[in-house]
mmCIF file of C-alpha atoms in Angstrom:
data_model
loop_
_atom_site.group_PDB
_atom_site.id
_atom_site.type_symbol
_atom_site.label_atom_id
_atom_site.label_comp_id
_atom_site.label_asym_id
_atom_site.label_seq_id
_atom_site.Cartn_x
_atom_site.Cartn_y
_atom_site.Cartn_z
ATOM 1 C CA MET A 1 -6.231 9.946 -23.511
ATOM 2 C CA ARG A 2 -3.876 12.255 -25.460
ATOM 3 C CA ILE A 3 -1.422 12.334 -22.727
ATOM 4 C CA LEU A 4 -0.603 8.925 -23.143
ATOM 5 C CA SER A 5 0.774 9.406 -26.551
ATOM 6 C CA MET A 6 3.306 12.025 -25.393
ATOM 7 C CA PRO A 7 7.054 11.416 -25.303
ATOM 8 C CA LYS A 8 8.249 10.643 -21.873
ATOM 9 C CA VAL A 9 10.514 13.733 -21.790
ATOM 10 C CA THR A 10 7.462 15.742 -22.358
ATOM 11 C CA ILE A 11 5.715 14.205 -19.399
ATOM 12 C CA VAL A 12 8.655 14.658 -17.116
ATOM 13 C CA ALA A 13 9.363 18.235 -18.226
ATOM 14 C CA ALA A 14 5.794 18.986 -17.642
ATOM 15 C CA MET A 15 6.029 17.488 -14.240
ATOM 16 C CA LEU A 16 9.182 19.395 -13.377
ATOM 17 C CA ALA A 17 7.372 22.693 -14.409
ATOM 18 C CA ALA A 18 4.397 22.073 -12.051
ATOM 19 C CA ALA A 19 6.977 21.381 -9.355
ATOM 20 C CA CYS A 20 8.892 24.537 -9.735
ATOM 21 C CA SER A 21 5.353 26.520 -9.870
ATOM 22 C CA SER A 22 4.144 25.112 -6.563
ATOM 23 C CA ALA A 23 5.233 26.696 -3.177
ATOM 24 C CA ASN A 24 4.823 23.481 -0.744
ATOM 25 C CA ALA A 25 4.311 20.368 -2.327
ATOM 26 C CA LEU A 26 3.151 18.493 -5.342
ATOM 27 C CA THR A 27 0.940 15.394 -5.878
ATOM 28 C CA ILE A 28 1.717 13.544 -9.311
ATOM 29 C CA PRO A 29 -0.626 10.950 -10.542
ATOM 30 C CA THR A 30 1.043 7.650 -11.174
ATOM 31 C CA ASN A 31 -1.869 5.428 -12.324
ATOM 32 C CA ALA A 32 -0.757 5.321 -15.870
ATOM 33 C CA LEU A 33 2.885 4.488 -14.913
ATOM 34 C CA VAL A 34 4.496 1.124 -13.909
ATOM 35 C CA ALA A 35 4.488 1.782 -10.204
ATOM 36 C CA ASP A 36 3.548 -0.742 -7.720
ATOM 37 C CA SER A 37 3.982 -1.208 -3.815
ATOM 38 C CA ILE A 38 4.342 -4.825 -3.115
ATOM 39 C CA GLN A 39 3.327 -6.270 0.431
ATOM 40 C CA GLN A 40 5.076 -9.102 1.259
ATOM 41 C CA PHE A 41 3.828 -10.776 4.408
ATOM 42 C CA SER A 42 6.443 -12.543 6.850
ATOM 43 C CA THR A 43 6.444 -16.209 7.688
ATOM 44 C CA ASP A 44 5.319 -15.188 11.093
ATOM 45 C CA ALA A 45 2.463 -13.533 9.904
ATOM 46 C CA LEU A 46 1.540 -16.177 7.429
ATOM 47 C CA ASP A 47 1.626 -18.791 10.253
ATOM 48 C CA SER A 48 -0.580 -16.463 12.285
ATOM 49 C CA PHE A 49 -2.945 -16.348 9.482
ATOM 50 C CA ALA A 50 -2.840 -20.220 9.214
ATOM 51 C CA THR A 51 -3.319 -20.616 12.850
ATOM 52 C CA PHE A 52 -6.508 -18.771 13.012
ATOM 53 C CA LYS A 53 -7.592 -19.991 9.517
ATOM 54 C CA VAL A 54 -7.535 -16.306 8.144
ATOM 55 C CA THR A 55 -7.719 -16.063 4.346
ATOM 56 C CA VAL A 56 -6.214 -12.837 2.511
ATOM 57 C CA ALA A 57 -7.901 -11.767 -0.654
ATOM 58 C CA PRO A 58 -6.896 -9.118 -2.986
ATOM 59 C CA MET A 59 -9.672 -6.634 -4.080
ATOM 60 C CA GLY A 60 -10.094 -3.951 -6.621
ATOM 61 C CA ASN A 61 -6.897 -3.025 -8.240
ATOM 62 C CA ALA A 62 -4.609 -5.262 -5.935
ATOM 63 C CA THR A 63 -3.333 -8.733 -7.287
ATOM 64 C CA PRO A 64 -1.561 -11.709 -6.007
ATOM 65 C CA GLY A 65 2.255 -11.242 -6.288
ATOM 66 C CA ALA A 66 4.765 -13.516 -7.442
ATOM 67 C CA THR A 67 5.538 -15.155 -4.299
ATOM 68 C CA GLU A 68 3.503 -16.893 -1.471
ATOM 69 C CA GLY A 69 1.783 -14.119 0.675
ATOM 70 C CA SER A 70 2.687 -11.262 -1.519
ATOM 71 C CA PHE A 71 0.373 -8.635 -2.985
ATOM 72 C CA VAL A 72 0.883 -5.942 -5.684
ATOM 73 C CA LEU A 73 -1.093 -2.552 -4.975
ATOM 74 C CA PRO A 74 -0.463 -0.289 -7.861
ATOM 75 C CA VAL A 75 0.705 3.161 -6.733
ATOM 76 C CA THR A 76 -1.910 5.607 -8.248
ATOM 77 C CA SER A 77 0.051 8.945 -6.684
ATOM 78 C CA ILE A 78 3.087 10.131 -5.011
ATOM 79 C CA SER A 79 3.410 13.460 -2.930
ATOM 80 C CA ILE A 80 6.544 15.406 -3.081
ATOM 81 C CA ASN A 81 7.509 17.836 -0.409
ATOM 82 C CA LEU A 82 9.345 20.467 -2.366
ATOM 83 C CA SER A 83 11.499 21.630 0.556
ATOM 84 C CA GLY A 84 14.397 19.257 -0.159
ATOM 85 C CA LEU A 85 12.464 17.283 -2.752
ATOM 86 C CA LYS A 86 11.573 14.557 -0.523
ATOM 87 C CA ILE A 87 8.741 11.975 -1.003
ATOM 88 C CA ALA A 88 6.248 12.683 1.633
ATOM 89 C CA GLY A 89 3.527 10.059 0.890
ATOM 90 C CA GLY A 90 2.301 7.674 -1.820
ATOM 91 C CA ALA A 91 -1.296 6.199 -2.201
ATOM 92 C CA ALA A 92 -2.592 3.117 -3.664
ATOM 93 C CA THR A 93 -6.265 4.128 -4.226
ATOM 94 C CA GLY A 94 -8.366 1.637 -5.476
ATOM 95 C CA SER A 95 -6.651 -1.501 -3.785
ATOM 96 C CA ALA A 96 -7.925 -3.439 -1.111
ATOM 97 C CA LEU A 97 -7.097 -6.570 1.017
ATOM 98 C CA GLU A 98 -9.713 -8.680 2.693
ATOM 99 C CA PHE A 99 -8.679 -10.487 5.956
ATOM 100 C CA SER A 100 -11.466 -13.209 6.632
ATOM 101 C CA ARG A 101 -12.321 -16.513 8.268
ATOM 102 C CA VAL A 102 -15.106 -18.596 9.204
ATOM 103 C CA ARG A 103 -16.445 -18.527 12.918
ATOM 104 C CA LEU A 104 -19.452 -20.776 13.688
ATOM 105 C CA GLY A 105 -20.493 -21.022 10.031
ATOM 106 C CA THR A 106 -20.449 -17.301 9.309
ATOM 107 C CA LYS A 107 -17.901 -15.349 7.463
ATOM 108 C CA VAL A 108 -16.271 -12.658 9.678
ATOM 109 C CA GLY A 109 -13.164 -10.189 9.204
ATOM 110 C CA LEU A 110 -12.214 -6.752 7.622
ATOM 111 C CA THR A 111 -11.198 -4.977 4.854
ATOM 112 C CA LEU A 112 -8.363 -2.565 4.474
ATOM 113 C CA ALA A 113 -8.833 -0.278 1.237
ATOM 114 C CA ASN A 114 -7.182 2.795 -0.283
ATOM 115 C CA PHE A 115 -3.776 2.441 1.125
ATOM 116 C CA ASN A 116 -1.530 5.552 1.840
ATOM 117 C CA ILE A 117 2.116 5.776 3.122
ATOM 118 C CA ASN A 118 2.988 8.859 5.258
ATOM 119 C CA TYR A 119 6.554 9.179 5.495
ATOM 120 C CA LEU A 120 6.436 12.059 7.906
ATOM 121 C CA THR A 121 4.672 9.754 10.622
ATOM 122 C CA GLN A 122 6.340 6.551 9.114
ATOM 123 C CA GLN A 123 2.810 5.028 8.984
ATOM 124 C CA VAL A 124 0.735 3.111 6.311
ATOM 125 C CA LEU A 125 -3.141 3.989 6.687
ATOM 126 C CA ALA A 126 -6.258 2.548 4.912
ATOM 127 C CA ASP A 127 -9.747 2.878 4.993
ATOM 128 C CA THR A 128 -10.937 -0.019 7.503
ATOM 129 C CA THR A 129 -14.368 -1.739 7.122
ATOM 130 C CA VAL A 130 -15.457 -4.722 9.373
ATOM 131 C CA ILE A 131 -17.570 -6.828 7.400
ATOM 132 C CA GLY A 132 -21.046 -6.602 8.266
ATOM 133 C CA SER A 133 -20.669 -3.376 10.489
ATOM 134 C CA GLY A 134 -21.933 -0.791 7.803
ATOM 135 C CA THR A 135 -19.424 1.552 8.685
ATOM 136 C CA THR A 136 -16.055 2.386 7.505
ATOM 137 C CA ASN A 137 -13.325 4.308 9.295
ATOM 138 C CA ALA A 138 -11.485 6.367 7.009
ATOM 139 C CA GLN A 139 -7.500 6.416 6.829
ATOM 140 C CA THR A 140 -6.962 4.239 9.867
ATOM 141 C CA PRO A 141 -3.418 3.903 10.937
ATOM 142 C CA ILE A 142 -2.389 0.330 10.195
ATOM 143 C CA TYR A 143 1.398 -0.103 10.382
ATOM 144 C CA ASN A 144 4.212 1.669 11.746
ATOM 145 C CA PHE A 145 7.476 0.960 9.823
ATOM 146 C CA GLN A 146 10.954 1.695 9.118
ATOM 147 C CA ARG A 147 12.995 2.090 6.047
ATOM 148 C CA VAL A 148 15.032 -1.162 5.398
ATOM 149 C CA THR A 149 16.587 0.276 2.018
ATOM 150 C CA PRO A 150 16.489 4.022 1.399
ATOM 151 C CA LEU A 151 14.846 5.516 -1.767
ATOM 152 C CA SER A 152 16.922 4.867 -4.938
ATOM 153 C CA LEU A 153 16.730 6.876 -8.072
ATOM 154 C CA LYS A 154 18.359 5.511 -11.164
ATOM 155 C CA TYR A 155 18.700 7.010 -14.326
ATOM 156 C CA GLN A 156 19.835 5.505 -17.752
ATOM 157 C CA PHE A 157 20.478 7.589 -20.927
ATOM 158 C CA PRO A 158 18.133 8.830 -22.779
ATOM 159 C CA LEU A 159 15.077 8.538 -20.399
ATOM 160 C CA ASN A 160 15.052 5.629 -18.171
ATOM 161 C CA ILE A 161 14.142 6.543 -14.621
ATOM 162 C CA SER A 162 13.288 4.074 -11.847
ATOM 163 C CA MET A 163 12.892 4.532 -7.962
ATOM 164 C CA THR A 164 13.031 1.731 -5.582
ATOM 165 C CA GLU A 165 12.744 1.561 -2.004
ATOM 166 C CA THR A 166 11.933 -1.117 0.822
ATOM 167 C CA LEU A 167 9.928 -0.565 3.996
ATOM 168 C CA GLY A 168 9.996 -2.955 6.863
ATOM 169 C CA SER A 169 9.407 -3.633 10.513
ATOM 170 C CA LEU A 170 5.584 -3.332 9.766
ATOM 171 C CA TYR A 171 4.011 -3.446 13.245
ATOM 172 C CA LEU A 172 0.280 -3.189 13.514
ATOM 173 C CA THR A 173 -0.902 0.209 15.544
ATOM 174 C CA PRO A 174 -3.146 -0.107 18.513
ATOM 175 C CA GLU A 175 -6.236 1.087 16.217
ATOM 176 C CA ALA A 176 -5.213 -1.906 13.709
ATOM 177 C CA VAL A 177 -4.715 -4.438 16.530
ATOM 178 C CA ASP A 178 -8.292 -3.388 17.870
ATOM 179 C CA ALA A 179 -9.935 -3.541 14.126
ATOM 180 C CA PHE A 180 -8.113 -7.048 13.534
ATOM 181 C CA ALA A 181 -9.341 -8.415 16.733
ATOM 182 C CA ALA A 182 -12.643 -7.226 16.509
ATOM 183 C CA GLY A 183 -13.397 -7.989 12.717
ATOM 184 C CA LEU A 184 -11.862 -11.555 12.760
ATOM 185 C CA MET A 185 -13.682 -12.142 16.387
ATOM 186 C CA LEU A 186 -10.046 -13.453 17.459
ATOM 187 C CA PRO A 187 -9.807 -14.997 20.985
ATOM 188 C CA ASN A 188 -8.379 -12.689 23.755
ATOM 189 C CA TYR A 189 -4.912 -14.255 23.756
ATOM 190 C CA ALA A 190 -4.360 -13.410 19.947
ATOM 191 C CA ARG A 191 -4.098 -9.892 20.735
ATOM 192 C CA ALA A 192 -0.765 -10.507 22.073
ATOM 193 C CA VAL A 193 0.216 -12.568 19.092
ATOM 194 C CA ILE A 194 -0.525 -10.014 16.640
ATOM 195 C CA GLU A 195 0.771 -6.966 18.528
ATOM 196 C CA ALA A 196 4.211 -8.847 18.512
ATOM 197 C CA ILE A 197 4.396 -9.796 14.793
ATOM 198 C CA ASP A 198 6.606 -8.094 12.165
ATOM 199 C CA PHE A 199 4.005 -8.375 9.123
ATOM 200 C CA GLY A 200 6.524 -8.009 6.695
ATOM 201 C CA THR A 201 7.851 -5.470 4.205
ATOM 202 C CA LEU A 202 6.409 -2.886 1.565
ATOM 203 C CA PHE A 203 8.632 -2.799 -1.696
ATOM 204 C CA GLN A 204 8.166 0.192 -3.749
ATOM 205 C CA ASP A 205 8.824 0.049 -7.437
ATOM 206 C CA ILE A 206 8.345 2.963 -9.667
ATOM 207 C CA LYS A 207 9.240 3.595 -13.264
ATOM 208 C CA VAL A 208 8.696 6.375 -15.804
ATOM 209 C CA LYS A 209 7.254 3.494 -18.106
ATOM 210 C CA PHE A 210 3.531 3.549 -19.122
ATOM 211 C CA ARG A 211 1.423 0.856 -18.227
ATOM 212 C CA SER A 212 -0.555 -0.843 -21.260
ATOM 213 C CA LYS A 213 -3.793 0.506 -19.579
ATOM 214 C CA PRO A 214 -3.881 2.903 -16.627
ATOM 215 C CA VAL A 215 -5.356 1.477 -13.467
ATOM 216 C CA SER A 216 -8.386 3.221 -11.931
ATOM 217 C CA SER A 217 -7.719 5.526 -9.088
ATOM 218 C CA LYS A 218 -11.303 5.489 -7.901
ATOM 219 C CA PRO A 219 -11.627 4.618 -4.129
ATOM 220 C CA TYR A 220 -12.462 0.990 -3.430
ATOM 221 C CA VAL A 221 -15.809 0.808 -1.599
ATOM 222 C CA PRO A 222 -16.320 -2.678 0.052
ATOM 223 C CA ALA A 223 -19.744 -4.060 0.649
ATOM 224 C CA LEU A 224 -20.977 -2.909 4.122
#
């Protein structure tokens, strides 16, 4: 708890010192900072959810966003590739989204949890659990993405630092299509529908500013 009482400049200096001492990469915990990844589902995605009567519910650290079809996933860590000081990845450990519907009187669906963004492969990954399967597939590729707006770092004296970025063209990977089709027990024709949908955007908003209370960085484990 003492680290939360240190001045921002001390925290940043410690981060930089650690970065300089690492030969390859540095993972920085951000669960105490105001750092969020905001998933905004597209109109096409929301329409498809409505068509197949799919409900999306936030679990763990995740919370509903300010607009319809948006969810806030706290960023718990970022990884920096020290070759060129580029961000290599980011994690929203502890956050989850449950996709479900009622089929023949029974709840079916799947849960995506503990999201990771891999900038090297340009994919979003998550632990994937089909409801009632008893099995979790760790870090399944979920979306392929493209950068809509590049990472922007802003600095205001004396120490107000923020980073923003938007990722878009979120298309399901073949593995994700299989998981959604099987978990939600969708009709055969639905595969072609969800394969063609751009699921929306991910907006990254990271500030050197402390939360009133750090979010948990413990992985979310759904009921099997």
